[in-house]
Coordinates of C-alpha atoms in Angstrom, one line a residue:
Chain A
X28 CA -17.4 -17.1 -16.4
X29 CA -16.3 -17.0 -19.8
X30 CA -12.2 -17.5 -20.4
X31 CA -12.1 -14.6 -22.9
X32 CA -12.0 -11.0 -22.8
X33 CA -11.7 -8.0 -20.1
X34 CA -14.2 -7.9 -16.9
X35 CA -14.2 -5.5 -14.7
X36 CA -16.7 -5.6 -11.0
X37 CA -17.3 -2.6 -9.2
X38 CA -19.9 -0.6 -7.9
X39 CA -21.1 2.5 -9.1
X40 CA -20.3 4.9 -6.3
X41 CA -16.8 3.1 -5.3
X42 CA -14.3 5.6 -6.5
X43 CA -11.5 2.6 -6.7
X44 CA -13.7 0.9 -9.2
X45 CA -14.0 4.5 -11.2
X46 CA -10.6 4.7 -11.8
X47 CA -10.0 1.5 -13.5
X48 CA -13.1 2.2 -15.7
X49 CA -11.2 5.7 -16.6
X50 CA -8.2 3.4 -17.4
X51 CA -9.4 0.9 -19.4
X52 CA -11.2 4.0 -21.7
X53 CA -8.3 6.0 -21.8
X54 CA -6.6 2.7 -23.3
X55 CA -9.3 2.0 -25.5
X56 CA -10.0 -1.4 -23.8
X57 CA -13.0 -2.8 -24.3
X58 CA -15.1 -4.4 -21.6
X59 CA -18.0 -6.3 -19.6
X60 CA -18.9 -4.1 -16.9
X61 CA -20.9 -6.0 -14.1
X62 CA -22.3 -3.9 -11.2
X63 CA -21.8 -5.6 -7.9
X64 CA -24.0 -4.9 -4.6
X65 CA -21.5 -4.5 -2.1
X66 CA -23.8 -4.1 0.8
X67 CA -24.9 -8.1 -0.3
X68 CA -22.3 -9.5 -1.7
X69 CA -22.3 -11.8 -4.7
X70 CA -21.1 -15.1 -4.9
X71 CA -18.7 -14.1 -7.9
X72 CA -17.2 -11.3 -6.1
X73 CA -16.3 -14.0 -3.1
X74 CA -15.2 -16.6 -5.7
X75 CA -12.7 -13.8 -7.7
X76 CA -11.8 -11.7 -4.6
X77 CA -11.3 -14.4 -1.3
X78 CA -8.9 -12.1 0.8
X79 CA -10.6 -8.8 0.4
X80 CA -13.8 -9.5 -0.8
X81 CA -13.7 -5.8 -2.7
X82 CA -14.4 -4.1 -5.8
X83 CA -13.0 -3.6 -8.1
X84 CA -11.9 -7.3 -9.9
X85 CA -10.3 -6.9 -13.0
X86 CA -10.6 -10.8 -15.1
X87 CA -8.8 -10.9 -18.0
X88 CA -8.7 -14.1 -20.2
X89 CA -9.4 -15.6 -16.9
X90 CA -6.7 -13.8 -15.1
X91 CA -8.1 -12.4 -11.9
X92 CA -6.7 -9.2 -10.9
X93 CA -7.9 -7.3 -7.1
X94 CA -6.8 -3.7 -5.2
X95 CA -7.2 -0.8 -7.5
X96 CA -3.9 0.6 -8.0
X97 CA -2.5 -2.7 -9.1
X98 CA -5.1 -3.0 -11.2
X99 CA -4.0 0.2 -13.0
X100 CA -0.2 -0.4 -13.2
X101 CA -1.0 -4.0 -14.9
X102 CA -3.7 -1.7 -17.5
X103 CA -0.9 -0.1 -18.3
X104 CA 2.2 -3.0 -18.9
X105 CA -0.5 -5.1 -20.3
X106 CA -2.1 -2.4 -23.2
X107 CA 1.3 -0.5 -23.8
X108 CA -0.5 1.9 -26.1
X109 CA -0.6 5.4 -25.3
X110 CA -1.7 7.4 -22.8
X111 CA 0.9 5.6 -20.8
X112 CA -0.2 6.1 -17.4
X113 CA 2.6 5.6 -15.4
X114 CA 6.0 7.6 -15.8
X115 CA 8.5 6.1 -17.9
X116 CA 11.6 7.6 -15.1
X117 CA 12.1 4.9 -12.3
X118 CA 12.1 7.7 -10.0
X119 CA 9.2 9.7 -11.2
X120 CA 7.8 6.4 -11.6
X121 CA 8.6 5.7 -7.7
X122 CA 7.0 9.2 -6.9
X123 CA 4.2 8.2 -8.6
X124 CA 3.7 5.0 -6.1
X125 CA 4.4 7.1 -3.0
X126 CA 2.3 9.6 -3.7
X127 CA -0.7 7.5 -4.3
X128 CA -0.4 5.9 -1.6
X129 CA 0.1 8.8 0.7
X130 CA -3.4 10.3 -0.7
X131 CA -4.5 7.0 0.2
X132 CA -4.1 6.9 3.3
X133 CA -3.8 11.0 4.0
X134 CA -6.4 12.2 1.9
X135 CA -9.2 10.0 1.3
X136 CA -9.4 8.1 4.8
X137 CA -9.2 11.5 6.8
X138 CA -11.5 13.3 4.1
X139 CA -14.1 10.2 4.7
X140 CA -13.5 10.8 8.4
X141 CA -14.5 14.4 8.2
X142 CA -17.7 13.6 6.3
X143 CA -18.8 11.2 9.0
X144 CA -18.2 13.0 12.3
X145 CA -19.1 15.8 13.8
X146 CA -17.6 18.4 16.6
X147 CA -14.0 18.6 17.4
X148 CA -13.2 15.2 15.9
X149 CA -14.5 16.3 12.6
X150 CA -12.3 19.6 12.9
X151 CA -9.4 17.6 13.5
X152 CA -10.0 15.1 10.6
X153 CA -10.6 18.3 8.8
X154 CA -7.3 19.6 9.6
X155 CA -5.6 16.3 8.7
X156 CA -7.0 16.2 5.0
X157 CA -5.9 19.5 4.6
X158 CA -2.5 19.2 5.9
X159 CA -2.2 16.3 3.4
X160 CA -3.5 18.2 0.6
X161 CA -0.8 20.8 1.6
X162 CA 1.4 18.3 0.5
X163 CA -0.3 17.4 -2.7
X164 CA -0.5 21.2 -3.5
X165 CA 3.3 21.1 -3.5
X166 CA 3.5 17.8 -5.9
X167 CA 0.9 19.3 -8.5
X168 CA 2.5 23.4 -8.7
X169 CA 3.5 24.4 -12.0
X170 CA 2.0 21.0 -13.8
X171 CA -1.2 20.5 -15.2
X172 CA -1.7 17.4 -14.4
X173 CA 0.2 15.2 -11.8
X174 CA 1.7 13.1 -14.4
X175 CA 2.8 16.0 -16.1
X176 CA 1.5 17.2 -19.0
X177 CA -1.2 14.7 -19.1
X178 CA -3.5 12.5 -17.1
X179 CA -2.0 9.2 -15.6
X180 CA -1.5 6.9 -13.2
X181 CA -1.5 9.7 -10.1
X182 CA -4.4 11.9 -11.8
X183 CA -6.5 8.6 -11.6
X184 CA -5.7 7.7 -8.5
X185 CA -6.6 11.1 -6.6
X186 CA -9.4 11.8 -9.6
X187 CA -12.0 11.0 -6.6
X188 CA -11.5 13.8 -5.1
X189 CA -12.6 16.4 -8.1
X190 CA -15.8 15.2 -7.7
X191 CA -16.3 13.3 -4.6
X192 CA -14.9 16.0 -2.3
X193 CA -17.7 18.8 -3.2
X194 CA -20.1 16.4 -2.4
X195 CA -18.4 15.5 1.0
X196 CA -18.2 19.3 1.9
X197 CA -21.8 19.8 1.2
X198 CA -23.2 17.4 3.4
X199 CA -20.8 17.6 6.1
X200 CA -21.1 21.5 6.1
X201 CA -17.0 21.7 5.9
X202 CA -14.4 23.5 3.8
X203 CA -11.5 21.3 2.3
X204 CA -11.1 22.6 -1.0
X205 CA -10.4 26.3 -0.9
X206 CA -9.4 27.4 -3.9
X207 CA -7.3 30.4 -2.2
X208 CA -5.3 28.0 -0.4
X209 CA -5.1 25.6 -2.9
X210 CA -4.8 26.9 -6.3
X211 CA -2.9 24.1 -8.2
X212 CA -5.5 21.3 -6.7
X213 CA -8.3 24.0 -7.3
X214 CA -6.7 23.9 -11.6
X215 CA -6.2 20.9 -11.1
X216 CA -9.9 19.8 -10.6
X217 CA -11.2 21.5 -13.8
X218 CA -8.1 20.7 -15.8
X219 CA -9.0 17.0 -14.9
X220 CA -12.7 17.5 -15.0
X221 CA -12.6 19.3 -18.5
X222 CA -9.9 15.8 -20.0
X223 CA -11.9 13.8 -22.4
X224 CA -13.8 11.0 -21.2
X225 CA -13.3 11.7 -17.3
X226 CA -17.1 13.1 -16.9
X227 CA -18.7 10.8 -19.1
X228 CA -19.1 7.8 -17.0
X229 CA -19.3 9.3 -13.3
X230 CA -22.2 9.1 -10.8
X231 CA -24.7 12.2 -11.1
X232 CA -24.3 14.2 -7.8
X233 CA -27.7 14.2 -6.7
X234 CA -27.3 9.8 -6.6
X235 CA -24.2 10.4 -4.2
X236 CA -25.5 13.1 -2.1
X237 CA -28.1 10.5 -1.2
X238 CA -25.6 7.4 -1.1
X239 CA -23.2 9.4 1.2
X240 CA -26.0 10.9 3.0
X241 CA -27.0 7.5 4.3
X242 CA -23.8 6.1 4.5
X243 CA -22.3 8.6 6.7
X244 CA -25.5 8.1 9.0
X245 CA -24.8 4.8 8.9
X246 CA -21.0 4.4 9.7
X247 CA -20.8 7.4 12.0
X248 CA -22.1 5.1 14.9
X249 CA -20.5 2.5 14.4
X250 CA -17.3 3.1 13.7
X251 CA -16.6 6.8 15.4
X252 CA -19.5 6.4 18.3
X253 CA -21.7 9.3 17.9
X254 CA -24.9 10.1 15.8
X255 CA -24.5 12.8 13.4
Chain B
X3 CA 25.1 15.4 2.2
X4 CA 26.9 14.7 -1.1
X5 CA 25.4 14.6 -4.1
X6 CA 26.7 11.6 -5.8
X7 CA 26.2 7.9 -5.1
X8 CA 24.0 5.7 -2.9
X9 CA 22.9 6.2 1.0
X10 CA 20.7 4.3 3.0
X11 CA 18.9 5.7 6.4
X12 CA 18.3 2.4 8.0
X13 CA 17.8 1.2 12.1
X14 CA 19.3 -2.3 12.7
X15 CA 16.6 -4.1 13.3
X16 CA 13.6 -2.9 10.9
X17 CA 12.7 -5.4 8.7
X18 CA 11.8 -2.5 5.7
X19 CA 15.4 -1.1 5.9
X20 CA 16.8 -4.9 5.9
X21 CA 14.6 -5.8 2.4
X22 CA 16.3 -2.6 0.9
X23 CA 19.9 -4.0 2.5
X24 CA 19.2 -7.3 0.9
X25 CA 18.4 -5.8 -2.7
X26 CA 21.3 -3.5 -2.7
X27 CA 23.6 -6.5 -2.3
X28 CA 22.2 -8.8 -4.6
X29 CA 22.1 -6.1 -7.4
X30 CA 25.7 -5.0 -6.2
X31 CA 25.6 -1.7 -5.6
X32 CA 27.7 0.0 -3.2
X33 CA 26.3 1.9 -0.7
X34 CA 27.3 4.1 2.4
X35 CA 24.8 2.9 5.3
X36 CA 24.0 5.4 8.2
X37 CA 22.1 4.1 11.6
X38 CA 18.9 5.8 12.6
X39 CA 17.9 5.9 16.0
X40 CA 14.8 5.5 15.5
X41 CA 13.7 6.5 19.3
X42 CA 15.6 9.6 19.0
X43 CA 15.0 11.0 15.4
X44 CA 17.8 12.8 13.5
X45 CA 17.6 16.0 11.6
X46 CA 18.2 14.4 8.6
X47 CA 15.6 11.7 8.9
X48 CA 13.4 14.8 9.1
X49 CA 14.3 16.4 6.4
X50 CA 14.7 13.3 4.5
X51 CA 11.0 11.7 5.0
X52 CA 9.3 14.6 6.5
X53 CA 5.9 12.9 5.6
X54 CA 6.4 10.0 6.8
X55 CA 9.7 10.3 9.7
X56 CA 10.4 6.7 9.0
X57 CA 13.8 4.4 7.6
X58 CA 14.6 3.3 5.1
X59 CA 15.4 6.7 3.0
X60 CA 17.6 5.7 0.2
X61 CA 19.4 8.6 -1.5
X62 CA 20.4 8.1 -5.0
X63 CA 22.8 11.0 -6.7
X64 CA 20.9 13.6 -4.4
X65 CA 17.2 12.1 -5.1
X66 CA 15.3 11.0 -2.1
X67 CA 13.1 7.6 -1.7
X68 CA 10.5 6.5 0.8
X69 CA 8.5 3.1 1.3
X70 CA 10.7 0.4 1.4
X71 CA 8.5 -1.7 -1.5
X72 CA 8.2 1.5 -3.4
X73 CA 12.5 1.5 -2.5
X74 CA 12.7 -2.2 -4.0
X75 CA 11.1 -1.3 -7.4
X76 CA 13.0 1.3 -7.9
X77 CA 16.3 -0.1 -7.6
X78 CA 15.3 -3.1 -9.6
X79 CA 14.1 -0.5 -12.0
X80 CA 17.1 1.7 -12.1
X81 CA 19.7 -1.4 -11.4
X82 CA 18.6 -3.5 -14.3
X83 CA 21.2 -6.2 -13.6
X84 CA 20.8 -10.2 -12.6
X85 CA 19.1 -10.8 -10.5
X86 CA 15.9 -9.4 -11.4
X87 CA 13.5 -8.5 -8.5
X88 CA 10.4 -8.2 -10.2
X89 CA 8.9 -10.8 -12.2
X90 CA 8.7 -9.5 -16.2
X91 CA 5.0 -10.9 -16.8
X92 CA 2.5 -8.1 -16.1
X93 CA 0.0 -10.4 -14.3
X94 CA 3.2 -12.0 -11.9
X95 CA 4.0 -8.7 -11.4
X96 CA 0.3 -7.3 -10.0
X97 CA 0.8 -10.9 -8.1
X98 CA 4.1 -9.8 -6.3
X99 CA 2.6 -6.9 -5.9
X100 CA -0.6 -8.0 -4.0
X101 CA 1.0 -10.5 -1.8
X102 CA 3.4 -8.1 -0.8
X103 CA 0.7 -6.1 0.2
X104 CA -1.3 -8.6 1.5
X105 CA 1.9 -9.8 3.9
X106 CA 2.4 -6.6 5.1
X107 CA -1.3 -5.9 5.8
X108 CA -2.2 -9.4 7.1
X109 CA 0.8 -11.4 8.2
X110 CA 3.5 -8.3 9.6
X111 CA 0.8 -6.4 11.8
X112 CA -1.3 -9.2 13.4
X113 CA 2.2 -10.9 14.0
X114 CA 3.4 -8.2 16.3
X115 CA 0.0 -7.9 17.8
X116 CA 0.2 -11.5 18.6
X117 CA 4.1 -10.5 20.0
X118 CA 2.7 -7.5 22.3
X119 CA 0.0 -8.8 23.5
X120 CA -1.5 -12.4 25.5
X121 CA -4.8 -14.3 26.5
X122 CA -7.5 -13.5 24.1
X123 CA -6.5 -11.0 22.1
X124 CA -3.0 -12.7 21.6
X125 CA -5.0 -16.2 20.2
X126 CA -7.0 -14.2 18.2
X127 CA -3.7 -11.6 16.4
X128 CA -2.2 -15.5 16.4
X129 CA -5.4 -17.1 14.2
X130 CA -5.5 -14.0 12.6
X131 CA -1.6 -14.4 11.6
X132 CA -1.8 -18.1 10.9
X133 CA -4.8 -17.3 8.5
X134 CA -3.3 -15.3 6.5
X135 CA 0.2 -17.7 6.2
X136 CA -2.3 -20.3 4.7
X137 CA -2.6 -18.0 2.0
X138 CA 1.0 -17.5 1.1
X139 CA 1.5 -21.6 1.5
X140 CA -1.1 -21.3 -1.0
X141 CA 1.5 -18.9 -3.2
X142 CA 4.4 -20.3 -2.3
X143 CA 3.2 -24.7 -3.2
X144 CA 5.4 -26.2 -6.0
X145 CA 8.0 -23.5 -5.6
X146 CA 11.6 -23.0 -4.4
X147 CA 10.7 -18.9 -3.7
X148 CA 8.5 -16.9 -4.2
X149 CA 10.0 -15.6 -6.6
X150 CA 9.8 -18.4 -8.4
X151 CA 13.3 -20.3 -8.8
X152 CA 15.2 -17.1 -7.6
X153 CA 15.1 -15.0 -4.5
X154 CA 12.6 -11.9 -5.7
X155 CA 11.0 -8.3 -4.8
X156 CA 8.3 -10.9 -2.2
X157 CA 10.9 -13.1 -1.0
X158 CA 12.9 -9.8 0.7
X159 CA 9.3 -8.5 1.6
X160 CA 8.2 -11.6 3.1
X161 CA 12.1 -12.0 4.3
X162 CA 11.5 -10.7 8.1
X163 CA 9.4 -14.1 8.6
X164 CA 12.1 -16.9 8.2
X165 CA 14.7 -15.0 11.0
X166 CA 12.3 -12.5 13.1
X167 CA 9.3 -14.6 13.4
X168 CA 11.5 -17.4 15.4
X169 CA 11.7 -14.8 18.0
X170 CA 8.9 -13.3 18.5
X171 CA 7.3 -16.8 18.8
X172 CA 10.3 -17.6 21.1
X173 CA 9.3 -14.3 23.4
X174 CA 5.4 -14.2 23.2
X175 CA 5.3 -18.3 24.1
X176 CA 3.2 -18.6 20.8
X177 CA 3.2 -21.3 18.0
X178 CA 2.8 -19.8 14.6
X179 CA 5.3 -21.4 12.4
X180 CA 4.5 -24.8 12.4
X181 CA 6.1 -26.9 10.0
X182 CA 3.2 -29.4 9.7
X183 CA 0.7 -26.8 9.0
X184 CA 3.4 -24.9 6.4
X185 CA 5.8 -27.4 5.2
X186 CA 6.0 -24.9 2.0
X187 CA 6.9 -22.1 4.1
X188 CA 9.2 -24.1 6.6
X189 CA 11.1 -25.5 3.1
X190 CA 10.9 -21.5 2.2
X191 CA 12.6 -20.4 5.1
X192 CA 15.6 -22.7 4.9
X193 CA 15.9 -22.0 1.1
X194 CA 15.8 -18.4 2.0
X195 CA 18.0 -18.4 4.7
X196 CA 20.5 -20.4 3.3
X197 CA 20.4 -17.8 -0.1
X198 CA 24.2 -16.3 -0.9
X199 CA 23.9 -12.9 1.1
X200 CA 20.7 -13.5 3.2
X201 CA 21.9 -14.4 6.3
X202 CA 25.3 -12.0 6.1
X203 CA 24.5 -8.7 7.4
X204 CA 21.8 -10.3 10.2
X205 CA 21.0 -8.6 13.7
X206 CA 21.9 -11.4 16.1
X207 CA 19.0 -13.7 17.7
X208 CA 20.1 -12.1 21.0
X209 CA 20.2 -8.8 19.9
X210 CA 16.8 -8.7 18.3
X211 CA 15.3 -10.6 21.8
X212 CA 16.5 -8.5 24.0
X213 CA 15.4 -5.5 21.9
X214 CA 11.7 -7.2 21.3
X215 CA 11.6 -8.0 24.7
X216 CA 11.3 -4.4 26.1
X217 CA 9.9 -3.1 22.9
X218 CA 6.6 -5.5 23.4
X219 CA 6.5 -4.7 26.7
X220 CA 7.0 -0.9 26.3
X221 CA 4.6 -0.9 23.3
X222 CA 1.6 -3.4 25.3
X223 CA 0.4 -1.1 27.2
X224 CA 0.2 1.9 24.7
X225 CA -1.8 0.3 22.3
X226 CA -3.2 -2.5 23.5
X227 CA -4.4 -1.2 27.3
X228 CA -3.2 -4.3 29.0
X229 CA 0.5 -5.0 30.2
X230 CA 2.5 -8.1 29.2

């Protein structure tokens, strides 16, 4: 792999991948895109990525970069120029962290649960998403964005869910994203939607209905025990 | 609780509140410290980390922190004094940053696995430990800490190995810390320990057996279905 220049591996669906390709355009950084197969994985992802063995990899100037979020917050000391993504005020800057971790873990692992299960353990991964997004409701009121007054770090980092989550709901025949009980997220979605550049590049939904049609067949089995 | 100055919600014995402990001393900051009981949850932990319910909480001039890394950058952020915690190069930064991680993910959980349980699952959450502690052997070769020459933001994360790992080998009858297998580490852990400050504000060797003692055998059963 050549020494020189900005790679970045990821896969088209993999909503960590998506927001270090939002980064890098929002910075104006120009780079080789190279479209990994996750479900056969290539011998350069297990050369650049050992411990995880995940997209997205970030190699610049033969610098090899893993995990998404820390992908972004180098994106950012590394091409200073505006947008700056993450908040400039250490404790802002702190919320920022804690809060993308929490939709992390609160949001997109229960939201993923409730699109692959069924029955009373789908209600109850149901439940949890929106108890989290409770939370994120109260982060977001009266801001446009949740940096603020403009996309960053925390917009990129929850951006999955403005178009990821609709497709979820579909196919899992659930209700996350009401708009009556969550009118800041429910802004929040076209506010982020409408920002230049964010639609340009994403998956089409009828290519993710099927991915996460088959997916969710797939995992529910194995990993929550029942067929859906 | 007052507005002004510094507060830390902390439980003796948790390796997150002792990193924040550690980086509050070397930046110099005073600090009023109030005990937890973390089986018996105050109001004010409550209110203080209502998503989360866990120490450390440190309270600067009225504003709230949770996440003890997310707790480190921000005081090395807001305290920009010697020493610095964080490295200053963008790409040692995302480094620190995914090693801490990785520690926490790989090193921290299957060490207490190994801790609370025994036979086959304890030799496998011991591989599983000593796996990932060739990696930071890996990190830490050619260095004094790893931070570099100076005690840093992954030293105090990786910080609960050098004193609490001792005793949880001691209690579980396991071998994890071999010094043939890790002479970087072993080095590590004497540099560490013998660090201005490190060692100060220490729970006792007997105080943190007896209290492992009955927490791996109080917890064995709960999550791993087999008693100890």
């Amino acid at each position: 792999m050549e020494k020189e220049g900005v790679k970045l591996v990821g896969f088209w669906v993999s909503p960590f991948a998506q927001r270090v390709k939002w980064a890098l355009k929002m910075k104006g950084v120009e780079y080789e895109y190279i479209e990994e197969d996750v479900w056969n994985k290539s011998a350069l992802l297990l050369e650049l990525n050992p411990v995880y063995k995940k997209v997205p990899v970030l190699v610049h100037n033969g610098k090899v970069l893993a995990e998404s979020r820390i992908i972004l917050e180098y994106i950012d000391e590394t091409w200073k120029n505006a947008p700056l993504l993450m908040p400039q005020d250490p404790y802002e800057r702190a919320m920022a962290r804690f809060w993308a971790d929490f939709s992390e873990k609160k949001v997109l692992e229960a939201g993923f649960e409730a699109l692959c299960t069924r029955g009373e353990r789908q209600e109850k991964a149901v439940s949890s998403t929106i108890e989290a997004l409770e939370k994120l409701e109260q982060v977001l009121k009266g801001k446009k964005f949740l940096g603020g007054d403009s996309v960053g770090y925390l917009d990129l980092v929850v951006g999955w869910l403005a178009y990821m989550m609709p497709i979820w709901e579909e196919l899992a025949s659930m209700k996350i994203l009401d708009s009556s009980k969550f009118p800041a997220l429910d802004e929040w979605i076209n506010n982020f939607l409408s920002h230049p550049g964010i639609k340009d590049d994403l998956p089409t939904e009828e290519k993710m209905k099927g991915y996460f049609y088959h997916l969710s067949r797939k995992v529910a089995p194995l990993f929550y025990g029942g067929e859906i």
